[in-house]
């Protein structure tokens, strides 16, 4: 086969694999979002669970939400920037890291994608079993996104765009996948990036997300910790059950492409 034709076929194969991955990730995300809407929207039991979480936090001196929330309310610039971070960062950063891992090759990408999917499914099970109200549903806590909704695209329904509040479940707070996905990004960057700066930025992003979700009144501290735990559980589970893929060449090709000779 002529070299030019072989090169074209390799490129088409890589493009096809990329399109399939995009479709798969999109389907998984739509399924996740749709499934969240199946959870009970009964507010009274969700508020009761939130108060139980708060009692547990107070028992272990982890009830930091109120002081952080008040600090955000009194600092408008910080609050507004946090609203933008809360409503966009987890989508953008997770997508960017996924694409970056894809181009690093199947040995890196496939376990990472499986870990992310596993963690998301674990979180979804908890959403369905334990619908829990966020702090902003409790007296004494302020909904910072609602407070600044006239300065952004989000409405009063969590981070959903105005007019699309019916497409989100406001009681799907336990655990925080904002924090889970940001930790996944930090772990993937730490394990696969060469630059120390990139690794530090990954961990800084995870820490920033944890502070933001609490400060804006959208999650409890236990939501953050359990969000981290489901990601760690997903990574460990996938590592335990994923066989080591053979390295066919010193230079690994992205998914769907032949190794570079």
JSON list of C-alpha atoms in Angstrom, two decimals, residues 27-28 32 47 92 161 165 188 191 259:
[
{"chain": "A", "resi": 27, "resn": "UNK", "atom": "CA", "xyz": [-23.77, 9.78, 26.13]},
{"chain": "A", "resi": 28, "resn": "UNK", "atom": "CA", "xyz": [-22.35, 9.05, 29.58]},
{"chain": "A", "resi": 32, "resn": "UNK", "atom": "CA", "xyz": [-25.66, 10.89, 34.31]},
{"chain": "A", "resi": 47, "resn": "UNK", "atom": "CA", "xyz": [-33.21, 18.83, 54.68]},
{"chain": "A", "resi": 92, "resn": "UNK", "atom": "CA", "xyz": [-13.99, 22.86, 31.14]},
{"chain": "A", "resi": 161, "resn": "UNK", "atom": "CA", "xyz": [-28.61, 28.67, 33.15]},
{"chain": "A", "resi": 165, "resn": "UNK", "atom": "CA", "xyz": [-33.69, 25.02, 36.51]},
{"chain": "A", "resi": 188, "resn": "UNK", "atom": "CA", "xyz": [-4.30, 12.61, 36.33]},
{"chain": "A", "resi": 191, "resn": "UNK", "atom": "CA", "xyz": [0.60, 11.12, 37.43]},
{"chain": "A", "resi": 259, "resn": "UNK", "atom": "CA", "xyz": [2.29, 3.33, 16.89]}
]
